[in-house]
Coordinates of C-alpha atoms in Angstrom, one line a residue:
X138 CA 98.9 125.1 125.2
X139 CA 95.4 123.8 126.6
X140 CA 94.4 120.4 125.1
X141 CA 90.5 120.6 124.3
X142 CA 87.5 118.1 126.5
X143 CA 86.4 116.7 123.5
X144 CA 86.8 116.6 119.4
X145 CA 85.6 115.1 116.8
X146 CA 87.1 112.0 114.8
X147 CA 85.7 108.8 112.5
X148 CA 86.1 105.6 114.5
X149 CA 84.8 102.0 113.2
X150 CA 82.8 100.2 115.2
X151 CA 82.9 96.1 115.7
X152 CA 81.2 94.9 118.2
X153 CA 77.3 93.0 118.5
X154 CA 75.7 96.6 116.9
X155 CA 78.1 94.9 113.6
X156 CA 80.4 96.5 111.6
X157 CA 80.0 100.1 111.6
X158 CA 81.8 103.3 111.3
X159 CA 81.6 107.4 111.3
X160 CA 82.2 110.6 112.7
X161 CA 81.9 110.9 116.2
X162 CA 83.0 113.1 119.7
X163 CA 85.5 111.3 121.9
X164 CA 88.1 112.9 124.2
X165 CA 92.1 112.7 124.2
X166 CA 92.2 109.7 127.2
X167 CA 90.2 107.2 124.7
X168 CA 93.2 107.4 122.2
X169 CA 95.6 105.1 122.2
X170 CA 98.8 105.3 124.5
X171 CA 101.3 108.1 123.3
X172 CA 104.0 110.3 123.9
X173 CA 103.8 113.4 121.4
X174 CA 100.3 114.8 120.2
X175 CA 99.5 116.5 117.6
X176 CA 96.6 119.1 115.9
X177 CA 96.2 117.0 112.9
X178 CA 96.6 119.3 109.7
X179 CA 96.1 117.1 107.0
X180 CA 95.5 113.6 106.6
X181 CA 94.9 110.9 103.4
X182 CA 93.0 108.1 102.4
X183 CA 94.5 105.0 100.6
X184 CA 92.9 101.9 99.3
X185 CA 93.8 100.6 102.5
X186 CA 91.3 102.8 104.9
X187 CA 88.3 102.3 102.1
X188 CA 89.1 98.8 103.2
X189 CA 89.4 99.3 106.7
X190 CA 86.4 102.2 106.5
X191 CA 84.1 99.6 105.3
X192 CA 85.0 96.6 106.4
X193 CA 85.7 95.1 103.2
X194 CA 89.0 94.1 104.2
X195 CA 90.3 93.0 107.4
X196 CA 92.5 95.7 108.6
X197 CA 91.9 96.3 112.0
X198 CA 93.7 94.2 113.8
X199 CA 91.7 95.4 117.5
X200 CA 88.1 98.5 117.9
X201 CA 86.5 100.9 117.8
X202 CA 90.1 103.1 116.1
X203 CA 90.0 106.0 114.2
X204 CA 90.4 106.0 110.9
X205 CA 92.9 106.6 108.4
X206 CA 96.7 105.8 108.4
X207 CA 98.2 108.8 107.0
X208 CA 98.7 111.7 109.5
X209 CA 100.7 114.9 109.8
X210 CA 100.5 119.1 112.1
X211 CA 102.3 119.9 114.6
X212 CA 103.1 119.3 117.7
X213 CA 100.6 120.4 121.0
X214 CA 102.2 118.1 124.2
X215 CA 105.1 116.1 123.6
X216 CA 106.8 113.4 126.8
X217 CA 109.7 112.9 124.7
X218 CA 112.7 116.0 124.6
X219 CA 113.4 115.0 121.1
X220 CA 109.4 117.2 120.3
X221 CA 108.9 120.6 121.1
X222 CA 105.1 122.0 120.9
X223 CA 105.2 123.8 117.8
X224 CA 107.1 120.9 115.4
X225 CA 106.2 120.0 112.9
X226 CA 105.2 116.2 111.9
X227 CA 104.1 113.0 110.4
X228 CA 103.8 109.8 110.3
X229 CA 102.4 106.9 107.9
X230 CA 101.9 104.1 109.0
X231 CA 103.6 101.6 111.5
X232 CA 99.8 100.5 113.4
X233 CA 98.0 103.5 112.4
X234 CA 93.8 102.3 111.8
X235 CA 95.5 99.3 112.3
X236 CA 96.5 98.3 116.2
X237 CA 96.4 102.2 117.4
X238 CA 94.6 105.4 116.2
X239 CA 94.9 106.5 113.4
X240 CA 95.1 110.6 111.9
X241 CA 90.6 111.0 111.4
X242 CA 90.9 113.7 113.8
X243 CA 91.4 116.6 115.5
X244 CA 94.7 115.6 117.0
X245 CA 96.4 112.5 117.1
X246 CA 98.1 110.5 119.9
X247 CA 101.2 108.9 118.8
X248 CA 104.0 106.9 119.7
X249 CA 107.8 109.0 119.7
X250 CA 110.0 106.2 117.8
X251 CA 107.5 106.3 114.8
X252 CA 107.0 111.3 114.1
X253 CA 108.5 111.9 111.4
X254 CA 109.5 116.0 111.4
X255 CA 108.5 116.9 108.7
X256 CA 111.6 117.1 106.1
X257 CA 112.6 120.5 104.9
X258 CA 111.4 120.7 101.4
X259 CA 107.9 119.3 101.7
X260 CA 105.0 121.6 103.8
X261 CA 101.9 119.2 105.6
X262 CA 100.0 119.3 102.9
X263 CA 102.6 118.1 100.6
X264 CA 103.7 115.6 102.6
X265 CA 100.1 114.1 103.0
X266 CA 99.3 114.3 99.1
X267 CA 102.0 111.9 99.3
X268 CA 101.5 110.4 102.7
X269 CA 101.1 105.7 102.3
X270 CA 101.0 106.4 98.1
X271 CA 104.5 108.5 97.9
X272 CA 105.9 106.6 100.8
X273 CA 105.4 102.8 99.2
X274 CA 106.4 103.9 95.5
X275 CA 108.8 105.4 96.8
X276 CA 109.9 102.5 98.9
X277 CA 110.0 100.6 95.9
X278 CA 112.5 102.8 94.1
X279 CA 114.1 103.0 97.1
X280 CA 114.4 98.8 97.1
X281 CA 115.3 99.0 93.5
X282 CA 118.3 101.5 93.5
X283 CA 120.5 99.4 96.2
X284 CA 119.3 96.1 94.1
X285 CA 121.2 98.2 91.6
X286 CA 118.3 99.6 89.4
X287 CA 119.7 102.2 87.0
X288 CA 117.9 104.1 84.0
X289 CA 120.6 102.0 81.2
X290 CA 118.0 98.9 82.0
X291 CA 115.4 100.3 80.4
X292 CA 111.8 102.3 81.5
X293 CA 109.8 101.1 84.0
X294 CA 107.0 100.0 83.8
X295 CA 104.3 101.3 86.9
X296 CA 100.9 99.6 86.8
X297 CA 98.0 100.7 87.7
X298 CA 98.8 104.0 86.6
X299 CA 96.5 106.1 87.6
X300 CA 95.5 105.5 91.4
X301 CA 97.4 107.2 94.1
X302 CA 100.2 104.6 94.1
X303 CA 101.3 104.4 90.7
X304 CA 100.5 107.8 90.2
X305 CA 102.8 108.8 92.3
X306 CA 105.2 106.4 91.4
X307 CA 104.6 107.9 86.5
X308 CA 106.0 111.7 89.0
X309 CA 109.4 110.0 91.5
X310 CA 110.3 107.6 89.1
X311 CA 110.1 110.2 86.1
X312 CA 112.5 112.2 88.3
X313 CA 115.2 110.5 89.6
X314 CA 115.5 110.5 85.9
X315 CA 113.8 106.5 84.5
X316 CA 111.1 106.7 81.7
X317 CA 107.9 105.6 83.3
X318 CA 105.7 103.5 80.8
X319 CA 102.3 103.3 82.4
X320 CA 99.9 100.9 82.2
X321 CA 96.2 102.3 83.0
X322 CA 92.9 100.3 81.1
X323 CA 91.6 104.4 81.4
X324 CA 92.8 105.6 78.0
X325 CA 90.5 108.3 79.2
X326 CA 94.1 109.1 81.3
X327 CA 96.3 109.2 78.4
X328 CA 96.8 113.2 78.7
X329 CA 96.8 113.1 82.3
X330 CA 99.5 110.0 82.8
X331 CA 101.8 111.9 79.6
X332 CA 101.8 115.3 82.2
X333 CA 103.0 113.2 85.9
X334 CA 105.7 111.8 83.7
X335 CA 105.2 108.9 81.6
X336 CA 107.1 109.0 78.5
X337 CA 104.5 106.4 77.2
X338 CA 101.6 105.0 78.1
X339 CA 99.4 101.2 77.4
X340 CA 97.3 99.8 77.9
X341 CA 96.6 96.8 79.7
X342 CA 96.8 94.7 76.3
X343 CA 100.7 94.9 77.3
X344 CA 100.9 92.7 79.2
X345 CA 97.7 90.9 78.9
X346 CA 101.1 87.5 77.9
X347 CA 100.4 83.9 79.6
X348 CA 104.1 82.5 78.5
X349 CA 106.0 82.3 81.2
X350 CA 109.0 84.3 79.5
X351 CA 108.4 86.9 77.0
X352 CA 111.1 89.2 74.7
X353 CA 112.6 91.9 77.3
X354 CA 110.7 95.7 77.4
X355 CA 110.7 96.7 80.0
X356 CA 114.2 97.2 82.8
X357 CA 112.4 96.7 86.2
X358 CA 107.9 98.5 87.4
X359 CA 106.0 99.0 90.0
X360 CA 103.0 96.5 90.6
X361 CA 100.1 97.0 92.3
X362 CA 97.5 94.7 90.7
X363 CA 99.2 91.5 91.2
X364 CA 97.8 87.6 88.9
X365 CA 98.5 87.9 85.8
X366 CA 99.7 91.2 85.0
X367 CA 102.8 91.2 88.0
X368 CA 103.7 87.7 86.1
X369 CA 103.7 89.3 82.7
X370 CA 105.9 91.9 84.0
X371 CA 108.4 89.5 85.3
X372 CA 108.3 87.6 82.0
X373 CA 109.0 90.7 80.0
X374 CA 111.7 92.3 82.2
X375 CA 115.1 92.4 80.9
X376 CA 118.4 90.6 82.7
X377 CA 119.2 91.6 86.4
X378 CA 116.1 94.1 86.4
X379 CA 113.8 94.2 89.0
X380 CA 110.1 94.3 89.9
X381 CA 108.9 95.4 92.6
X382 CA 105.3 94.4 94.5
X383 CA 103.0 96.9 96.4
X384 CA 99.2 96.3 96.1
X385 CA 96.5 93.4 94.7
X386 CA 94.0 95.1 93.3
X387 CA 92.8 92.8 90.7
X388 CA 94.2 89.0 92.1
X389 CA 96.4 88.1 95.2
X390 CA 97.4 85.2 93.7
X391 CA 100.8 85.5 91.1
X392 CA 100.7 82.4 88.3
X393 CA 104.5 82.9 87.3
X394 CA 107.0 80.5 86.6
X395 CA 111.0 80.2 88.5
X396 CA 112.0 80.8 84.4
X397 CA 112.2 85.2 84.6
X398 CA 114.4 84.4 88.6
X399 CA 117.2 81.5 87.2
X400 CA 117.3 82.1 83.4
X401 CA 117.7 85.8 83.5
X402 CA 117.6 87.0 86.9
X403 CA 115.1 89.1 87.6
X404 CA 114.7 90.2 90.8
X405 CA 110.7 89.7 92.3
X406 CA 110.7 92.8 95.6
X407 CA 108.6 93.0 98.0
X408 CA 107.4 96.2 99.5
X409 CA 106.1 97.0 103.1
X410 CA 105.7 99.7 103.7
X411 CA 104.5 100.1 107.2
X412 CA 106.2 98.6 109.1
X413 CA 109.0 99.5 107.5
X414 CA 112.3 100.0 109.1
X415 CA 113.4 104.2 111.1
X416 CA 116.6 104.4 109.6
X417 CA 115.4 103.7 106.3
X418 CA 111.4 105.4 106.5
X419 CA 114.1 108.8 107.2
X420 CA 116.0 108.4 104.5
X421 CA 112.8 107.8 102.1
X422 CA 111.2 111.1 103.3
X423 CA 114.6 112.9 103.2
X424 CA 114.8 112.0 99.2
X425 CA 111.2 112.8 99.0
X426 CA 111.6 116.1 100.0
X427 CA 114.7 116.4 97.8
X428 CA 115.8 114.7 94.7
X429 CA 112.6 113.2 94.7
X430 CA 110.0 114.9 95.4
X431 CA 107.4 114.7 93.0
X432 CA 107.2 117.2 90.4
X433 CA 103.2 117.7 89.7
X434 CA 102.0 117.2 93.3
X435 CA 98.6 119.4 93.4
X436 CA 98.0 117.7 89.5
X437 CA 97.5 114.5 91.3
X438 CA 95.4 115.2 94.1
X439 CA 92.2 114.9 92.2
X440 CA 89.7 115.1 95.9
X441 CA 90.0 116.6 99.2
X442 CA 87.9 116.2 101.5
X443 CA 86.7 116.9 105.2
X444 CA 85.8 114.0 107.0
X445 CA 82.1 114.2 106.1
X446 CA 83.1 112.4 103.0
X447 CA 85.3 109.5 103.6
X448 CA 81.9 107.4 103.5
X449 CA 81.6 108.5 100.0
X450 CA 85.1 108.6 99.4
X451 CA 85.4 105.2 100.4
X452 CA 83.1 103.7 98.3
X453 CA 84.3 105.1 95.1
X454 CA 87.5 103.7 95.9
X455 CA 85.8 100.6 95.9
X456 CA 84.1 100.9 93.4
X457 CA 87.5 101.3 91.1
X458 CA 87.8 105.1 90.4
X459 CA 90.6 105.1 92.6
X460 CA 91.8 108.6 90.8
X461 CA 95.1 110.8 92.1
X462 CA 94.8 111.1 95.3
X463 CA 92.5 112.3 98.3
X464 CA 93.3 115.0 100.2
X465 CA 91.4 115.0 103.9
X466 CA 91.7 118.8 105.2
X467 CA 90.6 119.0 109.3
X468 CA 87.9 121.8 110.0

């Protein structure tokens, strides 16, 4: 296939003119080196993308870079024999929009070692409704299952349940056979949360305790909030249950004690999706395409946009208006 001379990208700069981002026309040579070039079909919007695109968070380690930590599309050129023209592929994390150009462009040049062949059972569109958010939620479950989490231990709590990671976690955990208790400060979204798999929807007051130990009511869970809510979830987790931490929407602090760990044997598991080892990455995507595939992806995809709409989506997300997943459509 003949590659274009130039194409459109959403690029982030930080130089003498200040921090800024927007749509530009660039050439393929402007992208970081890589063995695989794809024509982008979809990307997505994650909280990290909003931080990077606005400068509200120190995400990018070099400038300028194309934004977007997720990308999916078809291979148009490859110097790696593992990939051929026409192959459907995806990449999430792996330094995109952090140390190398990401997915907010009509074309992306990628390192072959991180490119995932699209698993059977997923479309490119579905893979980006999932994106880093879905991968994070599934990686949390993968880690919990490795540490002997079973449905018999009790329901899994999900904080920040109406956000991207939270919504997908509710659906994924339910699909995997767990009862899910969604924790949300948005009671108007109760019907939505139940429709995507929550057995119960609880207000934030369910995790308002400040005591180091409380009556155990959750088998474990996934926290996207941090701070006192994570501490309260730990204090209410059953013996040998697992709590995965994947976000800090409220706080990076953790005001807890060692008591849940040394009295109940509770485990706190970190979920760092960006640098996950390739073998684990492959296993998680296989789960997402099969036994853990969310049943309500169309409902969770609450918004679609093109590159033109990214700035508005970022502002809404950082103002606390995140709800479900935003799919980025090329063209």
